[in-house]
Amino acid sequence: MQSNRLTQLKNLLQIERDEDYKIYREQFLKASIDVRRKNGLTWYPVKINNEELGYGDFLHVELERTSHFDMPHQLSVGKNVSLFSNAGNEIQEFQGVVKALNKNTIKIIFPSEELPDWAYDGKLGINTQFDENSYNEMQKALDIVIKARNCRLEELREIIEGTEQLTFENKKLDTVITHLNQSQNKAVEFILNVNDFGVVHGPPGTGKTTTLVEAVRITLQSEKQVLVCAPTNTAVDLLCEKLNGIGVRVLRLGHPARISEDLLSTSLDGRVTKSPYYKDIKNLRKNAEEYFRMASKYKRVFGKEDAQQRAAFYAEARNCLKEARLLEDYITDDLLKEVQVICCTPVVSANKLLQKKTFNTLFFDEASQALEPMVWIPLTKCNRVILCGDNCQLPPVVKSKKAAAEGLGITMLDRCMKKKEAVVLLNRQYRMNEAIMAFSNEVFYGNELIADESVANEKLINDDNDICNKTIEFIDTAGCDFSEIQNPESLSFSNPKEGNLLFNHLRILLDSYSVYENASNISIGIISPYKEQMEWLRENISNYELNMTKVSALHIKTVDGFQGEERDVIYISFVRSNDNLEIGFLNDLRRMNVALTRARKKLVVIGDSATIGNNEFYKKFIEYCESKSFYKSAWEYQEY
């Protein structure tokens, strides 16, 4: 039967798309170039480095930033962008698509033979454009699922909806996998027995990726090929790297610019270059480029004979490219048949290359971060799905309050975890000191996690009189007048006084740690839920004399930036300090769980108990710190 819930989900997705577009438009209509550049939406100013006419009379233009070098941005290959000029009375725009991207140069394809005249008047910039490709693919997938009749997809839909029963096999692992622990072995065996859907619940540090890779390896003993997806390119790259490392034949689909350089050899382009036919493809492309170059000489000449010659050169160029594509298609078809694993993001799984392919098993990692329609994109090609993730960590981003309130943020992982028989928990964690683990373990995981003995008592230094010995510190700024500041344009918050305290504490810690000659180098992460605070921290860190002699790495990011990562030492700046007791983003407890579980050996949290203490979660955290003698007042650091 047709699912009313999925039809409603489709409507919510449209509401989300409309809200996303509205926010995008407001960012441009209300924001100055400086703010857009700071938000990573604009490159300005840029100059034209090169122009060339490519296949189909499309213009390829390379542009370069002339200032604000290496500033972070949201541009990426395949994104819709517009070239604009501020030289005239009105802003002129010309839309194209990003073909290639480096730190400070970008190549854009424009659907024209030449740039408009205003492009040569200077004051050029590049704006990101709203890209609804992912929305389109999710809507298409939902349409396919809703309309499915008398097929495996209909069965999967009804099983996930709960109108049909789950079924399992009763297979046993031939031998215990020695480098996996008991719960990991149990998870691999569980995956072998899943007929419909199964969930591998992997809390922080429990070796979810290691388990997933072994499950793929074992599955390939009975299946010729599997599909592996994750919602982010970073997560896909990690899986691809691990699978490639154990000798599995992997094909990483996606644009080369979005794939880690270390994995380009596993990409489609990388594998094509290894073909014996690649030399012929190169020669054909070289000939095509030469014909395009000769045709471009006639760019502004439109006599009859010249026009005929120009058309003849274009025809030859197209023929060469057509032959090259036919060879590439032949190689690609062979690759798609012989690889064991295809790794990609869900949207890429809708690529025409996989249009006619089907798989028995879909492994979907980081499923807690994916909207349900995103999972359906690859699942329409598969008979069963293994969802891996942690519904107590980062949820998917939903920008529309209405869509969120009506259930768009409820993931397929959330739904499937309600079936207890379909869930297996990884319960031994290898990241954190037991004291760092304990609070999240109680609040989120029912005290089911066990800290492996290899990490349970790990500290920076075992010295009772040293700041390095304290595993956790909550530094309370209540009563110190560390008031938050809101940026009127971005509406994000910063707290410079809290930032100053953080850097002073870090300076003391590093000075103390550097005294221990035999101590190994440590990695440090600084987290804030607020982008404005993150930027303040990045801009001001150079003002503090930090002893970096024993620091291997120091990164400052938002919570999302540290998802899937860990550091020896983590600092968290909560920022919020106001009389109205408003805590905003801090209400997102799943994000806070991520922040609190990134540290291996030491966690330092700075916040105003008077502001955050009204929330039950933070009240419990403060009480936990007090009970373990981890609580300190900011007054103790005022003299430094």
XYZ file of C-alpha atoms in Angstrom:
640
model
C 0.000 0.000 0.000
C 1.083 3.599 -0.518
C 2.637 5.080 2.596
C 0.891 8.214 3.868
C 3.916 8.898 6.051
C 6.282 8.892 3.065
C 3.939 11.230 1.179
C 4.017 13.538 4.194
C 7.806 13.182 4.292
C 7.926 14.320 0.673
C 5.892 17.408 1.594
C 8.191 18.179 4.533
C 11.204 17.883 2.249
C 9.688 20.531 -0.023
C 9.110 22.806 2.988
C 12.765 22.310 3.961
C 13.940 23.067 0.410
C 11.886 26.292 0.374
C 13.271 27.355 3.766
C 16.826 26.560 2.672
C 16.349 28.692 -0.433
C 14.827 31.525 1.616
C 17.834 31.530 3.985
C 20.186 31.472 1.015
C 18.456 34.472 -0.561
C 18.506 36.402 2.716
C 22.242 35.792 3.058
C 22.730 37.610 -0.215
C 20.039 40.269 0.007
C 20.903 41.419 3.534
C 24.617 40.697 3.753
C 27.500 42.822 2.519
C 30.290 41.336 0.417
C 32.508 41.273 3.529
C 29.969 39.208 5.476
C 29.325 36.857 2.538
C 33.063 36.381 2.111
C 33.431 35.697 5.829
C 30.598 33.136 5.602
C 32.390 31.404 2.735
C 29.707 32.264 0.148
C 31.702 34.730 -1.952
C 35.165 35.174 -3.478
C 35.944 38.846 -4.020
C 37.922 40.290 -5.700
C 39.020 37.866 -8.432
C 40.795 38.231 -11.771
C 40.541 36.266 -15.022
C 43.619 34.104 -15.632
C 42.572 32.158 -18.700
C 39.671 31.488 -21.098
C 39.224 28.577 -23.489
C 36.347 27.181 -25.493
C 35.547 23.614 -24.548
C 33.237 20.847 -25.690
C 29.760 21.909 -26.826
C 30.860 25.536 -27.272
C 30.938 25.956 -23.478
C 33.447 28.481 -22.162
C 35.998 27.360 -19.543
C 37.312 30.264 -17.461
C 39.995 30.157 -14.764
C 39.789 32.871 -12.101
C 42.025 33.678 -9.142
C 41.568 35.446 -5.816
C 43.648 38.606 -5.579
C 43.208 39.043 -1.803
C 41.857 37.173 1.265
C 43.950 34.181 0.248
C 43.163 30.776 1.783
C 40.019 32.087 3.495
C 37.665 29.101 4.123
C 34.696 28.875 1.748
C 31.713 26.746 0.768
C 32.552 26.511 -2.947
C 33.003 23.001 -4.328
C 33.230 21.196 -7.646
C 29.841 20.766 -9.286
C 28.281 23.718 -7.432
C 26.314 26.362 -9.271
C 28.015 29.753 -9.033
C 27.709 33.170 -10.630
C 30.410 35.552 -11.824
C 29.480 39.126 -10.913
C 30.862 42.625 -11.351
C 30.519 45.676 -9.124
C 32.053 47.967 -11.737
C 28.759 49.478 -13.026
C 25.714 51.056 -11.442
C 23.963 47.671 -11.271
C 25.439 44.317 -10.260
C 25.796 42.085 -13.321
C 25.740 38.283 -12.998
C 26.640 35.355 -15.264
C 25.883 31.800 -14.073
C 28.102 28.751 -14.456
C 29.250 25.530 -12.754
C 32.516 24.887 -10.884
C 34.704 22.461 -12.835
C 37.911 22.534 -10.754
C 39.029 24.188 -7.544
C 42.316 24.891 -5.777
C 43.034 27.023 -2.725
C 42.900 30.329 -4.579
C 41.988 29.459 -8.182
C 38.761 28.187 -9.653
C 37.717 26.956 -13.100
C 34.111 27.620 -14.086
C 32.185 26.353 -17.126
C 29.766 28.886 -18.629
C 27.032 27.946 -21.142
C 28.257 30.442 -23.727
C 31.013 30.970 -26.275
C 32.269 34.143 -24.588
C 32.016 36.206 -21.434
C 29.776 39.295 -21.412
C 31.565 42.603 -22.067
C 31.160 43.769 -18.452
C 33.413 40.906 -17.288
C 36.412 42.908 -18.541
C 35.552 46.037 -16.540
C 37.075 44.694 -13.292
C 35.687 44.422 -9.749
C 34.815 40.770 -10.377
C 33.672 38.262 -7.769
C 32.106 34.794 -7.479
C 28.944 33.971 -5.539
C 27.668 30.511 -4.657
C 24.215 29.760 -6.054
C 21.491 27.674 -4.502
C 21.965 24.047 -5.551
C 18.884 21.880 -5.297
C 20.343 18.717 -6.814
C 20.256 16.789 -3.533
C 16.623 17.847 -2.963
C 15.706 16.687 -6.475
C 17.346 13.280 -5.951
C 15.645 12.792 -2.571
C 12.255 13.676 -4.052
C 12.824 11.284 -6.980
C 13.793 8.477 -4.571
C 10.669 9.028 -2.456
C 8.506 8.924 -5.591
C 10.056 5.576 -6.549
C 9.549 4.161 -3.036
C 5.948 5.380 -2.736
C 5.003 3.927 -6.140
C 6.831 0.591 -5.676
C 4.541 -2.401 -6.299
C 5.133 -6.166 -6.313
C 8.895 -5.881 -5.834
C 11.569 -6.073 -3.145
C 11.480 -2.276 -2.663
C 7.796 -2.476 -1.713
C 8.637 -5.200 0.836
C 11.446 -3.101 2.331
C 9.148 -0.074 2.509
C 6.472 -2.023 4.390
C 9.023 -3.656 6.730
C 10.514 -0.256 7.626
C 6.972 1.141 8.006
C 6.281 -1.714 10.426
C 3.450 -3.342 8.482
C 5.576 -6.416 7.667
C 7.759 -8.509 9.993
C 11.562 -8.528 10.081
C 13.269 -11.833 9.327
C 16.764 -13.116 10.115
C 18.980 -16.024 9.135
C 20.786 -18.178 11.692
C 24.374 -18.231 10.427
C 27.502 -18.433 12.585
C 30.917 -16.947 11.945
C 33.300 -19.693 10.818
C 36.000 -18.373 13.153
C 36.291 -15.546 15.648
C 37.940 -12.457 14.124
C 40.871 -12.117 16.489
C 41.490 -8.367 16.179
C 37.835 -7.597 17.019
C 36.421 -7.656 20.535
C 33.404 -9.698 21.596
C 30.762 -7.065 20.783
C 32.391 -6.351 17.413
C 32.412 -10.049 16.494
C 28.786 -10.241 17.566
C 27.993 -7.298 15.280
C 29.671 -8.919 12.254
C 27.761 -12.165 12.845
C 24.544 -10.186 13.287
C 25.098 -8.452 9.914
C 25.450 -11.821 8.180
C 21.986 -12.764 9.434
C 20.095 -9.599 8.472
C 17.561 -10.129 5.686
C 15.919 -6.698 5.680
C 17.520 -4.015 7.847
C 19.901 -3.997 10.776
C 21.556 -1.329 12.905
C 25.104 -1.320 14.233
C 24.963 1.188 17.106
C 28.460 2.581 17.546
C 28.946 5.113 20.366
C 32.124 7.271 20.366
C 35.397 5.343 20.204
C 33.850 1.865 19.934
C 35.492 0.947 16.620
C 32.436 1.241 14.380
C 34.477 1.763 11.199
C 36.765 -1.196 11.975
C 33.710 -3.401 12.540
C 31.993 -2.180 9.390
C 35.063 -2.865 7.242
C 35.301 -6.443 8.576
C 31.577 -6.946 7.954
C 32.034 -5.832 4.337
C 34.969 -8.234 3.937
C 32.966 -11.173 5.327
C 29.891 -10.259 3.246
C 32.018 -10.318 0.073
C 32.665 -14.018 0.681
C 29.056 -14.687 -0.372
C 28.247 -11.593 -2.461
C 30.123 -10.438 -5.552
C 29.667 -6.712 -4.935
C 28.270 -4.345 -2.283
C 27.374 -0.653 -2.152
C 28.843 1.487 0.649
C 27.508 5.000 1.314
C 27.853 7.796 3.874
C 26.370 11.311 3.889
C 29.743 13.107 3.794
C 32.728 12.757 1.480
C 35.039 12.579 4.509
C 33.210 9.526 5.887
C 33.175 7.871 2.444
C 36.920 8.507 2.063
C 37.652 6.898 5.447
C 35.740 3.739 4.559
C 37.350 3.631 1.127
C 40.811 3.976 2.659
C 40.208 1.185 5.193
C 38.717 -1.199 2.616
C 41.511 -0.483 0.146
C 44.001 -1.120 2.959
C 42.802 -4.707 3.481
C 43.016 -5.517 -0.224
C 39.373 -5.134 -1.230
C 38.904 -3.870 -4.817
C 37.223 -0.491 -4.258
C 35.844 2.049 -6.704
C 35.349 5.519 -5.200
C 32.700 7.378 -7.191
C 32.429 11.157 -7.060
C 34.180 14.146 -8.529
C 37.991 14.006 -8.049
C 37.946 17.415 -6.352
C 35.770 15.963 -3.591
C 37.916 12.898 -3.064
C 40.962 12.785 -0.787
C 44.180 13.014 -2.844
C 45.416 9.790 -1.250
C 42.407 7.968 -2.699
C 42.407 9.335 -6.239
C 43.905 6.031 -7.430
C 40.647 4.323 -6.343
C 38.464 6.903 -8.126
C 36.959 6.343 -11.545
C 39.414 8.780 -13.149
C 42.306 7.180 -11.290
C 41.395 3.677 -12.407
C 40.763 4.786 -16.008
C 44.326 6.170 -16.205
C 45.643 2.662 -15.466
C 43.862 1.179 -18.488
C 45.931 0.166 -21.528
C 43.464 2.245 -23.589
C 44.194 5.439 -21.661
C 46.946 6.470 -24.083
C 44.415 6.437 -26.928
C 41.990 8.535 -24.864
C 44.722 11.104 -24.163
C 45.609 11.378 -27.843
C 41.968 11.860 -28.848
C 41.511 14.594 -26.226
C 44.718 16.284 -27.322
C 43.477 16.308 -30.924
C 40.142 17.711 -29.782
C 41.874 20.529 -27.905
C 43.888 21.376 -31.024
C 40.731 21.535 -33.158
C 39.034 23.731 -30.546
C 42.103 25.996 -30.526
C 42.005 26.330 -34.302
C 38.262 27.015 -34.197
C 38.770 29.747 -31.596
C 40.819 31.757 -34.119
C 37.545 32.345 -35.936
C 35.771 33.462 -32.773
C 34.900 36.987 -33.941
C 35.005 36.347 -37.718
C 31.708 35.507 -39.320
C 32.357 35.403 -43.079
C 30.774 32.450 -44.878
C 34.016 30.546 -45.567
C 35.356 31.302 -42.106
C 32.117 30.127 -40.526
C 32.323 26.874 -42.505
C 35.937 26.292 -41.482
C 35.069 27.034 -37.850
C 32.161 24.548 -38.022
C 34.443 21.911 -39.565
C 37.007 22.271 -36.751
C 34.229 22.011 -34.141
C 32.877 18.886 -35.844
C 36.317 17.232 -35.771
C 36.755 18.204 -32.124
C 33.384 16.697 -31.217
C 34.180 13.494 -33.085
C 37.453 13.115 -31.174
C 35.682 13.692 -27.856
C 32.932 11.245 -28.820
C 35.501 8.513 -29.518
C 37.291 9.282 -26.256
C 34.005 9.005 -24.341
C 33.160 5.691 -25.990
C 36.528 4.305 -24.865
C 35.972 5.685 -21.361
C 32.499 4.094 -21.255
C 33.987 0.740 -22.264
C 36.619 0.930 -19.492
C 34.046 2.144 -16.959
C 31.631 -0.711 -17.730
C 34.440 -3.209 -17.114
C 35.404 -1.488 -13.835
C 31.829 -1.476 -12.563
C 31.669 -5.231 -13.142
C 34.971 -6.251 -11.559
C 35.226 -4.094 -8.396
C 33.973 -5.594 -5.124
C 32.864 -2.377 -3.410
C 31.458 0.854 -4.806
C 31.857 3.735 -2.329
C 30.033 7.048 -2.752
C 27.716 9.606 -1.185
C 23.962 8.909 -1.556
C 23.424 11.578 -4.229
C 26.291 10.153 -6.310
C 24.622 6.711 -6.116
C 21.894 8.195 -8.339
C 24.527 8.818 -11.041
C 23.740 7.428 -14.483
C 26.743 5.069 -14.107
C 24.768 3.100 -11.505
C 21.375 3.542 -13.140
C 20.978 -0.121 -14.106
C 22.999 -1.671 -11.263
C 21.473 -3.500 -8.308
C 23.079 -4.791 -5.108
C 22.081 -7.212 -2.412
C 23.572 -5.194 0.467
C 23.837 -1.486 1.214
C 26.156 -0.458 4.061
C 25.212 3.067 5.137
C 27.630 4.679 7.620
C 27.036 7.790 9.778
C 23.310 7.166 9.287
C 22.445 9.462 12.210
C 23.453 12.449 10.046
C 21.314 11.545 7.014
C 17.718 12.580 6.396
C 15.557 9.528 5.735
C 15.000 10.422 2.042
C 18.792 10.534 1.617
C 19.053 6.867 2.662
C 16.292 5.884 0.240
C 18.355 7.116 -2.755
C 20.830 4.178 -2.689
C 18.360 1.805 -0.998
C 16.163 1.789 -4.106
C 18.949 -0.308 -5.708
C 19.396 -2.805 -2.855
C 17.709 -5.782 -1.158
C 18.810 -5.081 2.422
C 20.494 -2.298 4.394
C 22.936 -2.159 7.311
C 22.709 1.222 9.025
C 25.721 2.227 11.130
C 25.835 5.191 13.460
C 24.862 6.649 16.799
C 21.527 8.373 17.294
C 23.026 10.127 20.329
C 25.502 12.065 18.160
C 25.093 14.652 15.379
C 21.618 14.672 13.831
C 20.968 15.857 10.280
C 20.633 19.608 9.797
C 17.003 20.711 9.359
C 16.645 24.441 8.719
C 12.844 24.676 8.674
C 11.306 24.752 12.160
C 7.996 23.536 10.735
C 9.634 20.589 8.930
C 11.619 19.727 12.054
C 8.556 19.924 14.317
C 6.606 17.628 11.987
C 9.304 14.953 11.836
C 11.768 15.599 8.998
C 14.650 15.276 11.468
C 13.599 11.733 12.457
C 16.064 9.571 10.563
C 15.732 6.055 9.206
C 18.260 5.087 11.897
C 15.897 6.476 14.572
C 12.988 4.469 13.148
C 14.934 1.242 12.765
C 16.397 1.446 16.291
C 12.885 1.118 17.715
C 13.032 -2.548 16.660
C 15.288 -3.871 19.416
C 15.889 -7.170 17.609
C 17.373 -5.197 14.693
C 20.040 -3.444 16.794
C 23.472 -4.572 17.952
C 25.530 -2.362 20.295
C 29.307 -1.923 20.251
C 30.010 -1.462 23.951
C 33.802 -1.283 24.394
C 35.357 2.108 23.732
C 39.042 2.709 22.971
C 39.250 6.513 23.023
C 38.600 8.107 26.398
C 39.756 8.021 29.950
C 37.000 6.446 32.023
C 36.193 9.745 33.765
C 35.652 11.520 30.417
C 33.401 8.694 29.242
C 31.359 8.383 32.434
C 28.983 11.356 32.093
C 27.895 10.621 28.499
C 27.767 6.914 29.341
C 25.188 7.562 32.057
C 23.104 10.178 30.210
C 23.078 8.710 26.695
C 24.087 5.040 26.842
C 22.523 3.633 30.009
C 25.980 2.890 31.460
C 26.444 0.080 28.919
C 29.837 1.310 27.681
C 33.086 -0.072 29.045
C 36.384 1.809 28.788
C 39.018 -0.586 27.493
C 41.903 -1.052 29.926
C 44.260 0.471 27.333
C 42.569 3.888 27.805
C 40.609 3.689 31.063
C 43.273 5.405 33.181
C 45.178 7.336 30.479
C 46.198 10.857 31.533
C 48.550 13.484 30.154
C 50.802 13.057 33.193
C 50.457 10.978 36.350
C 51.398 13.701 38.802
C 48.907 14.528 41.541
C 50.169 18.101 41.930
C 50.005 19.031 38.261
C 47.326 20.648 36.067
C 48.097 17.931 33.504
C 46.863 15.250 35.894
C 43.263 16.515 36.087
C 41.229 14.513 33.567
C 38.303 16.974 33.483
C 37.987 20.617 34.507
C 34.754 22.583 34.434
C 35.717 26.241 34.840
C 32.693 28.253 35.979
C 32.553 31.889 34.848
C 29.419 32.722 36.899
C 29.731 36.113 38.610
C 32.766 37.138 36.523
C 30.878 39.429 34.120
C 31.881 37.365 31.072
C 28.879 38.525 29.040
C 28.212 37.147 25.545
C 28.248 39.460 22.491
C 25.936 38.966 19.495
C 27.049 39.911 15.996
C 24.121 41.931 14.538
C 24.777 40.648 11.001
C 25.479 36.945 11.504
C 23.402 36.778 14.748
C 26.061 34.396 16.113
C 27.569 34.833 19.585
C 31.087 35.327 20.894
C 32.532 35.722 24.379
C 36.010 37.310 24.224
C 36.519 37.201 28.003
C 35.804 33.474 28.001
C 38.183 33.101 25.054
C 40.867 34.968 26.978
C 40.400 32.638 29.950
C 40.630 29.617 27.653
C 43.944 30.725 26.125
C 45.381 31.603 29.525
C 44.491 28.147 30.818
C 45.990 26.567 27.710
C 49.190 28.596 28.210
C 49.482 27.332 31.806
C 48.807 23.750 30.696
C 51.422 23.833 27.913
C 54.047 25.465 30.125
C 53.488 22.745 32.706
C 53.471 19.903 30.164
C 56.671 21.063 28.452
C 58.603 20.493 31.685
C 58.165 16.709 31.369
C 61.055 15.799 29.075
C 59.905 12.279 28.265
C 56.300 13.272 27.579
C 55.151 12.640 24.005
C 53.738 15.352 21.747
C 50.002 15.954 22.162
C 47.148 17.026 19.905
C 44.736 19.768 21.003
C 41.232 20.651 19.849
C 39.307 23.804 20.730
C 35.536 23.592 20.202
C 32.778 26.160 20.336
C 29.162 25.661 19.247
C 29.230 29.240 17.907
C 30.952 30.225 14.670
C 31.528 33.785 15.913
C 33.450 32.480 18.939
C 35.401 30.048 16.760
C 36.483 32.941 14.520
C 37.433 35.082 17.536
C 39.563 32.231 18.871
C 41.279 31.742 15.500
C 41.940 35.466 15.078
C 43.313 35.997 18.588
C 45.344 32.865 19.367
C 48.524 34.514 18.045
C 48.252 37.150 20.813
C 49.105 34.533 23.455
C 52.584 33.147 24.015
C 51.813 29.449 23.840
C 54.611 26.934 24.307
C 54.079 24.682 21.269
C 57.226 22.560 21.681
C 55.218 19.456 22.598
C 52.120 20.114 20.468
C 51.712 17.963 17.348
C 48.517 19.684 16.190
C 46.105 22.395 17.349
C 42.731 22.918 15.646
C 39.869 25.307 16.380
C 36.486 24.217 14.980
C 32.765 24.085 15.654
C 31.262 20.861 17.046
C 30.403 19.600 13.564
C 34.017 20.078 12.478
C 35.174 17.559 15.102
C 32.599 14.850 14.307
C 34.455 11.556 13.929
C 37.694 13.051 15.282
C 39.541 12.914 18.605
C 42.345 14.812 20.361
C 44.489 14.251 23.455
C 43.155 17.501 24.924
C 39.831 19.175 24.155
C 38.728 22.654 25.238
C 35.034 23.593 24.947
C 33.869 27.205 25.125
C 30.107 27.324 25.845
C 29.956 31.131 25.198
C 26.435 31.804 26.499
C 26.233 34.154 29.483
C 23.129 36.333 29.854
C 20.479 37.416 32.352
C 17.659 35.781 30.354
C 19.206 32.298 30.798
C 19.019 31.699 27.027
C 21.321 28.937 25.769
C 20.339 28.589 22.097
C 22.460 25.949 20.311
C 23.449 24.456 23.657
C 19.951 22.945 23.777
C 21.104 20.532 21.058
C 22.281 17.854 23.483
C 23.353 15.408 20.773
C 25.875 17.971 19.535
C 27.051 18.456 23.094
C 27.538 14.699 23.398
C 29.864 14.877 20.387
C 31.832 17.746 21.954
C 32.175 16.032 25.329
C 33.452 12.760 23.801
C 36.311 14.030 21.588
C 39.014 14.088 24.312
C 41.301 11.137 25.027
C 43.149 12.310 28.145
C 41.935 15.751 29.234
C 38.715 17.735 28.840
C 38.429 21.421 29.805
C 34.939 22.956 29.677
C 34.371 26.680 30.233
C 30.905 28.091 30.843
C 28.588 30.175 33.011
C 26.713 27.909 35.427
C 24.212 30.683 36.172
C 23.121 30.675 32.500
C 23.383 27.005 31.578
C 22.568 25.493 34.997
C 18.792 25.812 34.531
C 18.969 23.122 31.863
C 18.770 19.653 33.429
C 21.563 18.257 31.237
C 24.093 20.945 32.175
C 22.972 20.888 35.792
C 23.815 17.160 35.867
C 27.170 17.797 34.181
C 28.092 20.477 36.728
C 27.017 18.189 39.592
C 29.098 15.367 38.096
C 32.144 17.653 37.984
C 31.569 18.798 41.564
C 31.226 15.203 42.804
C 34.577 14.237 41.204
C 36.433 17.439 42.268
C 36.582 18.574 38.627
C 34.857 21.914 39.359
C 36.792 25.196 39.427
C 35.823 28.849 39.458
C 37.151 31.233 36.816
C 38.274 33.444 39.700
C 41.153 30.986 40.246
C 42.606 32.061 36.871
C 42.005 35.815 37.074
C 45.563 36.539 38.206
C 47.146 34.936 35.112
